[in-house]
Amino acid sequence: MWGLLPLALLQSALLTLGQVTLKISLQQMGTFSWTWRFFAGAFTNLWFAVCGICFGASSLLWMYIVRHYPLNMAYPMISLSYVMGMLAAVLIFHEHVPIVRWIGLALIMTGVVLIVQKG
């Protein structure tokens, strides 16, 4: 099932890029409110549009993955997005990540390797 890994990496990257661009767009829009002005700003924000495209592409790829691979292998691969999300938090948003979370990340990566090898 090594064919699943590149697809899962791409799907997770798209999902992570969607989250990153969502955060960037929300930072640009200011305080959230249930007003027409806020949502007009959201739907005219380029980063928000990129976010939607990434989530849409990620969903389409996920549909392909679920159709062609066993769910018990495919679903745990989504955890790769946790790894990419934490790396994005550090590299893009300059967030501090405690050592305990890095250990958790290593455990996630170990699990992904085990899942792919047992397929």
Short mmCIF file of N, CA and C in Angstrom, two decimals:
data_model
loop_
_atom_site.label_atom_id
_atom_site.label_comp_id
_atom_site.label_asym_id
_atom_site.label_seq_id
_atom_site.Cartn_x
_atom_site.Cartn_y
_atom_site.Cartn_z
N MET A 1 0.81 -1.21 0.00
CA MET A 1 0.00 0.00 0.00
C MET A 1 0.85 1.27 0.00
N TRP A 2 2.08 1.16 -0.49
CA TRP A 2 2.93 2.35 -0.55
C TRP A 2 2.39 3.38 -1.53
N GLY A 3 1.47 2.98 -2.41
CA GLY A 3 0.85 3.94 -3.32
C GLY A 3 -0.06 4.92 -2.60
N LEU A 4 -0.54 4.54 -1.43
CA LEU A 4 -1.39 5.41 -0.63
C LEU A 4 -0.61 6.57 -0.03
N LEU A 5 0.63 6.34 0.33
CA LEU A 5 1.42 7.36 1.03
C LEU A 5 1.55 8.68 0.28
N PRO A 6 1.93 8.68 -1.01
CA PRO A 6 2.04 9.98 -1.70
C PRO A 6 0.69 10.70 -1.81
N LEU A 7 -0.37 9.93 -2.01
CA LEU A 7 -1.70 10.54 -2.08
C LEU A 7 -2.10 11.14 -0.73
N ALA A 8 -1.81 10.41 0.34
CA ALA A 8 -2.12 10.89 1.68
C ALA A 8 -1.29 12.13 2.02
N LEU A 9 -0.04 12.15 1.59
CA LEU A 9 0.80 13.33 1.82
C LEU A 9 0.24 14.54 1.09
N LEU A 10 -0.17 14.36 -0.16
CA LEU A 10 -0.74 15.47 -0.92
C LEU A 10 -2.06 15.93 -0.30
N GLN A 11 -2.90 14.99 0.08
CA GLN A 11 -4.19 15.34 0.68
C GLN A 11 -3.98 16.09 2.00
N SER A 12 -3.03 15.62 2.80
CA SER A 12 -2.73 16.29 4.06
C SER A 12 -2.12 17.67 3.84
N ALA A 13 -1.29 17.79 2.83
CA ALA A 13 -0.69 19.10 2.51
C ALA A 13 -1.77 20.09 2.08
N LEU A 14 -2.72 19.65 1.27
CA LEU A 14 -3.82 20.52 0.87
C LEU A 14 -4.68 20.92 2.07
N LEU A 15 -4.94 19.97 2.94
CA LEU A 15 -5.72 20.24 4.14
C LEU A 15 -4.99 21.25 5.04
N THR A 16 -3.69 21.05 5.21
CA THR A 16 -2.90 21.96 6.03
C THR A 16 -2.81 23.34 5.40
N LEU A 17 -2.61 23.40 4.09
CA LEU A 17 -2.57 24.69 3.40
C LEU A 17 -3.89 25.42 3.55
N GLY A 18 -4.98 24.68 3.52
CA GLY A 18 -6.30 25.28 3.75
C GLY A 18 -6.39 25.89 5.14
N GLN A 19 -5.89 25.19 6.14
CA GLN A 19 -5.92 25.72 7.51
C GLN A 19 -5.03 26.95 7.66
N VAL A 20 -3.85 26.90 7.04
CA VAL A 20 -2.93 28.03 7.13
C VAL A 20 -3.53 29.27 6.45
N THR A 21 -4.07 29.10 5.26
CA THR A 21 -4.65 30.25 4.56
C THR A 21 -5.92 30.74 5.26
N LEU A 22 -6.65 29.85 5.93
CA LEU A 22 -7.80 30.29 6.73
C LEU A 22 -7.33 31.18 7.87
N LYS A 23 -6.28 30.77 8.56
CA LYS A 23 -5.76 31.58 9.67
C LYS A 23 -5.25 32.93 9.17
N ILE A 24 -4.54 32.93 8.04
CA ILE A 24 -4.04 34.19 7.48
C ILE A 24 -5.21 35.11 7.12
N SER A 25 -6.22 34.56 6.48
CA SER A 25 -7.37 35.39 6.08
C SER A 25 -8.10 35.94 7.30
N LEU A 26 -8.25 35.13 8.34
CA LEU A 26 -8.92 35.61 9.56
C LEU A 26 -8.11 36.68 10.27
N GLN A 27 -6.79 36.58 10.21
CA GLN A 27 -5.95 37.62 10.80
C GLN A 27 -6.13 38.95 10.07
N GLN A 28 -6.34 38.88 8.78
CA GLN A 28 -6.53 40.10 7.99
C GLN A 28 -7.90 40.72 8.19
N MET A 29 -8.89 39.90 8.52
CA MET A 29 -10.26 40.39 8.60
C MET A 29 -10.61 41.03 9.94
N GLY A 30 -9.78 40.88 10.92
CA GLY A 30 -10.09 41.48 12.21
C GLY A 30 -11.03 40.61 13.03
N THR A 31 -11.70 41.23 13.97
CA THR A 31 -12.55 40.53 14.92
C THR A 31 -13.75 39.90 14.22
N PHE A 32 -14.01 38.64 14.57
CA PHE A 32 -15.15 37.92 14.00
C PHE A 32 -16.45 38.52 14.51
N SER A 33 -17.41 38.66 13.60
CA SER A 33 -18.75 39.09 13.99
C SER A 33 -19.76 38.54 12.99
N TRP A 34 -20.98 38.38 13.45
CA TRP A 34 -22.05 37.85 12.60
C TRP A 34 -22.72 39.01 11.85
N THR A 35 -21.91 39.71 11.05
CA THR A 35 -22.44 40.85 10.31
C THR A 35 -22.19 40.67 8.82
N TRP A 36 -22.98 41.37 8.02
CA TRP A 36 -22.79 41.33 6.57
C TRP A 36 -21.42 41.88 6.20
N ARG A 37 -20.99 42.88 6.92
CA ARG A 37 -19.69 43.50 6.62
C ARG A 37 -18.54 42.49 6.80
N PHE A 38 -18.59 41.73 7.89
CA PHE A 38 -17.55 40.74 8.13
C PHE A 38 -17.54 39.70 7.01
N PHE A 39 -18.70 39.16 6.67
CA PHE A 39 -18.76 38.11 5.65
C PHE A 39 -18.48 38.65 4.25
N ALA A 40 -18.82 39.89 3.99
CA ALA A 40 -18.45 40.51 2.71
C ALA A 40 -16.92 40.59 2.62
N GLY A 41 -16.29 40.94 3.73
CA GLY A 41 -14.83 40.98 3.77
C GLY A 41 -14.23 39.60 3.58
N ALA A 42 -14.87 38.59 4.15
CA ALA A 42 -14.37 37.22 4.01
C ALA A 42 -14.42 36.77 2.56
N PHE A 43 -15.54 37.01 1.91
CA PHE A 43 -15.71 36.50 0.55
C PHE A 43 -15.01 37.34 -0.51
N THR A 44 -14.39 38.42 -0.10
CA THR A 44 -13.57 39.19 -1.04
C THR A 44 -12.08 39.12 -0.67
N ASN A 45 -11.76 38.26 0.27
CA ASN A 45 -10.39 38.08 0.73
C ASN A 45 -9.74 36.96 -0.10
N LEU A 46 -8.63 37.25 -0.75
CA LEU A 46 -7.94 36.28 -1.61
C LEU A 46 -7.51 35.05 -0.81
N TRP A 47 -6.98 35.24 0.40
CA TRP A 47 -6.54 34.11 1.22
C TRP A 47 -7.70 33.19 1.57
N PHE A 48 -8.87 33.77 1.79
CA PHE A 48 -10.05 32.96 2.10
C PHE A 48 -10.46 32.14 0.88
N ALA A 49 -10.32 32.72 -0.29
CA ALA A 49 -10.62 31.99 -1.53
C ALA A 49 -9.64 30.83 -1.72
N VAL A 50 -8.37 31.08 -1.48
CA VAL A 50 -7.36 30.02 -1.58
C VAL A 50 -7.67 28.91 -0.58
N CYS A 51 -8.10 29.29 0.60
CA CYS A 51 -8.50 28.33 1.63
C CYS A 51 -9.60 27.41 1.10
N GLY A 52 -10.62 27.99 0.50
CA GLY A 52 -11.72 27.19 -0.05
C GLY A 52 -11.27 26.26 -1.16
N ILE A 53 -10.39 26.74 -2.02
CA ILE A 53 -9.86 25.90 -3.10
C ILE A 53 -9.07 24.72 -2.53
N CYS A 54 -8.25 24.99 -1.52
CA CYS A 54 -7.46 23.91 -0.90
C CYS A 54 -8.36 22.88 -0.24
N PHE A 55 -9.37 23.34 0.50
CA PHE A 55 -10.28 22.40 1.15
C PHE A 55 -11.07 21.60 0.11
N GLY A 56 -11.47 22.25 -0.98
CA GLY A 56 -12.19 21.55 -2.03
C GLY A 56 -11.33 20.50 -2.70
N ALA A 57 -10.10 20.86 -3.04
CA ALA A 57 -9.19 19.91 -3.68
C ALA A 57 -8.85 18.76 -2.74
N SER A 58 -8.67 19.08 -1.46
CA SER A 58 -8.40 18.05 -0.46
C SER A 58 -9.57 17.07 -0.37
N SER A 59 -10.77 17.59 -0.40
CA SER A 59 -11.97 16.73 -0.33
C SER A 59 -12.09 15.83 -1.55
N LEU A 60 -11.81 16.38 -2.72
CA LEU A 60 -11.87 15.56 -3.94
C LEU A 60 -10.83 14.44 -3.90
N LEU A 61 -9.63 14.77 -3.47
CA LEU A 61 -8.59 13.75 -3.36
C LEU A 61 -8.96 12.71 -2.31
N TRP A 62 -9.56 13.16 -1.21
CA TRP A 62 -10.00 12.23 -0.18
C TRP A 62 -11.05 11.26 -0.73
N MET A 63 -11.93 11.75 -1.58
CA MET A 63 -12.93 10.88 -2.21
C MET A 63 -12.24 9.80 -3.03
N TYR A 64 -11.22 10.17 -3.76
CA TYR A 64 -10.47 9.19 -4.56
C TYR A 64 -9.80 8.17 -3.65
N ILE A 65 -9.16 8.65 -2.59
CA ILE A 65 -8.46 7.75 -1.67
C ILE A 65 -9.42 6.75 -1.04
N VAL A 66 -10.54 7.23 -0.55
CA VAL A 66 -11.51 6.35 0.12
C VAL A 66 -12.08 5.33 -0.86
N ARG A 67 -12.21 5.72 -2.10
CA ARG A 67 -12.75 4.82 -3.12
C ARG A 67 -11.77 3.69 -3.45
N HIS A 68 -10.48 3.99 -3.43
CA HIS A 68 -9.49 3.03 -3.92
C HIS A 68 -8.66 2.32 -2.84
N TYR A 69 -8.77 2.73 -1.59
CA TYR A 69 -7.98 2.13 -0.53
C TYR A 69 -8.88 1.79 0.65
N PRO A 70 -8.49 0.79 1.44
CA PRO A 70 -9.28 0.44 2.63
C PRO A 70 -9.32 1.62 3.61
N LEU A 71 -10.49 1.88 4.15
CA LEU A 71 -10.66 3.00 5.09
C LEU A 71 -9.79 2.82 6.33
N ASN A 72 -9.58 1.57 6.76
CA ASN A 72 -8.78 1.35 7.96
C ASN A 72 -7.32 1.71 7.75
N MET A 73 -6.89 1.85 6.52
CA MET A 73 -5.53 2.34 6.23
C MET A 73 -5.55 3.82 5.89
N ALA A 74 -6.55 4.23 5.13
CA ALA A 74 -6.60 5.60 4.64
C ALA A 74 -6.87 6.61 5.76
N TYR A 75 -7.81 6.30 6.62
CA TYR A 75 -8.22 7.28 7.62
C TYR A 75 -7.09 7.68 8.58
N PRO A 76 -6.31 6.73 9.10
CA PRO A 76 -5.21 7.14 9.97
C PRO A 76 -4.17 8.02 9.26
N MET A 77 -4.11 7.93 7.94
CA MET A 77 -3.14 8.75 7.20
C MET A 77 -3.46 10.24 7.28
N ILE A 78 -4.71 10.57 7.60
CA ILE A 78 -5.07 11.98 7.77
C ILE A 78 -4.23 12.61 8.89
N SER A 79 -3.74 11.79 9.79
CA SER A 79 -2.93 12.32 10.90
C SER A 79 -1.66 13.00 10.40
N LEU A 80 -1.28 12.76 9.16
CA LEU A 80 -0.14 13.48 8.59
C LEU A 80 -0.41 14.99 8.57
N SER A 81 -1.67 15.37 8.49
CA SER A 81 -2.00 16.80 8.51
C SER A 81 -1.68 17.42 9.87
N TYR A 82 -1.71 16.62 10.95
CA TYR A 82 -1.30 17.13 12.27
C TYR A 82 0.17 17.49 12.25
N VAL A 83 0.96 16.63 11.63
CA VAL A 83 2.40 16.86 11.54
C VAL A 83 2.65 18.13 10.74
N MET A 84 2.03 18.22 9.57
CA MET A 84 2.23 19.40 8.72
C MET A 84 1.70 20.66 9.38
N GLY A 85 0.59 20.54 10.09
CA GLY A 85 0.02 21.70 10.78
C GLY A 85 0.94 22.23 11.86
N MET A 86 1.57 21.34 12.60
CA MET A 86 2.47 21.80 13.65
C MET A 86 3.72 22.43 13.04
N LEU A 87 4.21 21.84 11.96
CA LEU A 87 5.37 22.45 11.28
C LEU A 87 5.00 23.83 10.73
N ALA A 88 3.81 23.97 10.20
CA ALA A 88 3.35 25.28 9.70
C ALA A 88 3.24 26.28 10.85
N ALA A 89 2.75 25.83 12.00
CA ALA A 89 2.64 26.72 13.16
C ALA A 89 4.00 27.29 13.54
N VAL A 90 5.02 26.45 13.47
CA VAL A 90 6.37 26.88 13.84
C VAL A 90 6.99 27.74 12.74
N LEU A 91 6.94 27.25 11.50
CA LEU A 91 7.65 27.92 10.41
C LEU A 91 6.96 29.17 9.89
N ILE A 92 5.64 29.17 9.87
CA ILE A 92 4.90 30.30 9.29
C ILE A 92 4.45 31.29 10.36
N PHE A 93 3.90 30.75 11.46
CA PHE A 93 3.33 31.63 12.49
C PHE A 93 4.26 31.83 13.69
N HIS A 94 5.44 31.19 13.66
CA HIS A 94 6.47 31.35 14.70
C HIS A 94 5.93 31.05 16.10
N GLU A 95 5.14 29.99 16.19
CA GLU A 95 4.59 29.57 17.47
C GLU A 95 5.59 28.67 18.20
N HIS A 96 5.56 28.72 19.51
CA HIS A 96 6.41 27.85 20.33
C HIS A 96 5.68 26.52 20.54
N VAL A 97 6.40 25.42 20.35
CA VAL A 97 5.83 24.09 20.55
C VAL A 97 6.64 23.38 21.62
N PRO A 98 5.99 22.99 22.72
CA PRO A 98 6.72 22.29 23.78
C PRO A 98 7.19 20.90 23.34
N ILE A 99 8.19 20.39 24.01
CA ILE A 99 8.82 19.11 23.66
C ILE A 99 7.82 17.97 23.68
N VAL A 100 6.87 18.02 24.59
CA VAL A 100 5.89 16.93 24.69
C VAL A 100 5.08 16.80 23.39
N ARG A 101 4.81 17.90 22.72
CA ARG A 101 4.09 17.85 21.44
C ARG A 101 4.97 17.29 20.33
N TRP A 102 6.27 17.57 20.39
CA TRP A 102 7.19 16.99 19.41
C TRP A 102 7.25 15.48 19.59
N ILE A 103 7.21 15.02 20.82
CA ILE A 103 7.19 13.58 21.09
C ILE A 103 5.91 12.97 20.52
N GLY A 104 4.79 13.65 20.74
CA GLY A 104 3.53 13.18 20.17
C GLY A 104 3.58 13.11 18.66
N LEU A 105 4.22 14.09 18.05
CA LEU A 105 4.38 14.10 16.60
C LEU A 105 5.20 12.90 16.12
N ALA A 106 6.24 12.58 16.87
CA ALA A 106 7.06 11.41 16.52
C ALA A 106 6.24 10.12 16.62
N LEU A 107 5.37 10.04 17.60
CA LEU A 107 4.50 8.87 17.74
C LEU A 107 3.51 8.77 16.58
N ILE A 108 2.98 9.90 16.14
CA ILE A 108 2.08 9.91 14.98
C ILE A 108 2.81 9.40 13.75
N MET A 109 4.02 9.91 13.53
CA MET A 109 4.80 9.49 12.37
C MET A 109 5.11 7.99 12.42
N THR A 110 5.42 7.48 13.61
CA THR A 110 5.69 6.06 13.78
C THR A 110 4.44 5.26 13.41
N GLY A 111 3.29 5.72 13.86
CA GLY A 111 2.04 5.03 13.54
C GLY A 111 1.77 5.00 12.04
N VAL A 112 2.02 6.10 11.36
CA VAL A 112 1.81 6.16 9.91
C VAL A 112 2.72 5.15 9.21
N VAL A 113 3.97 5.09 9.61
CA VAL A 113 4.91 4.13 9.01
C VAL A 113 4.44 2.70 9.24
N LEU A 114 3.99 2.40 10.44
CA LEU A 114 3.49 1.05 10.75
C LEU A 114 2.26 0.69 9.92
N ILE A 115 1.38 1.64 9.74
CA ILE A 115 0.15 1.39 8.96
C ILE A 115 0.49 1.10 7.50
N VAL A 116 1.39 1.86 6.93
CA VAL A 116 1.77 1.67 5.53
C VAL A 116 2.50 0.34 5.36
N GLN A 117 3.37 -0.02 6.28
CA GLN A 117 4.13 -1.26 6.17
C GLN A 117 3.25 -2.50 6.30
N LYS A 118 2.21 -2.43 7.08
CA LYS A 118 1.37 -3.61 7.33
C LYS A 118 0.34 -3.80 6.22
N GLY A 119 0.30 -2.90 5.25
CA GLY A 119 -0.66 -3.02 4.15
C GLY A 119 -0.12 -3.93 3.12
#
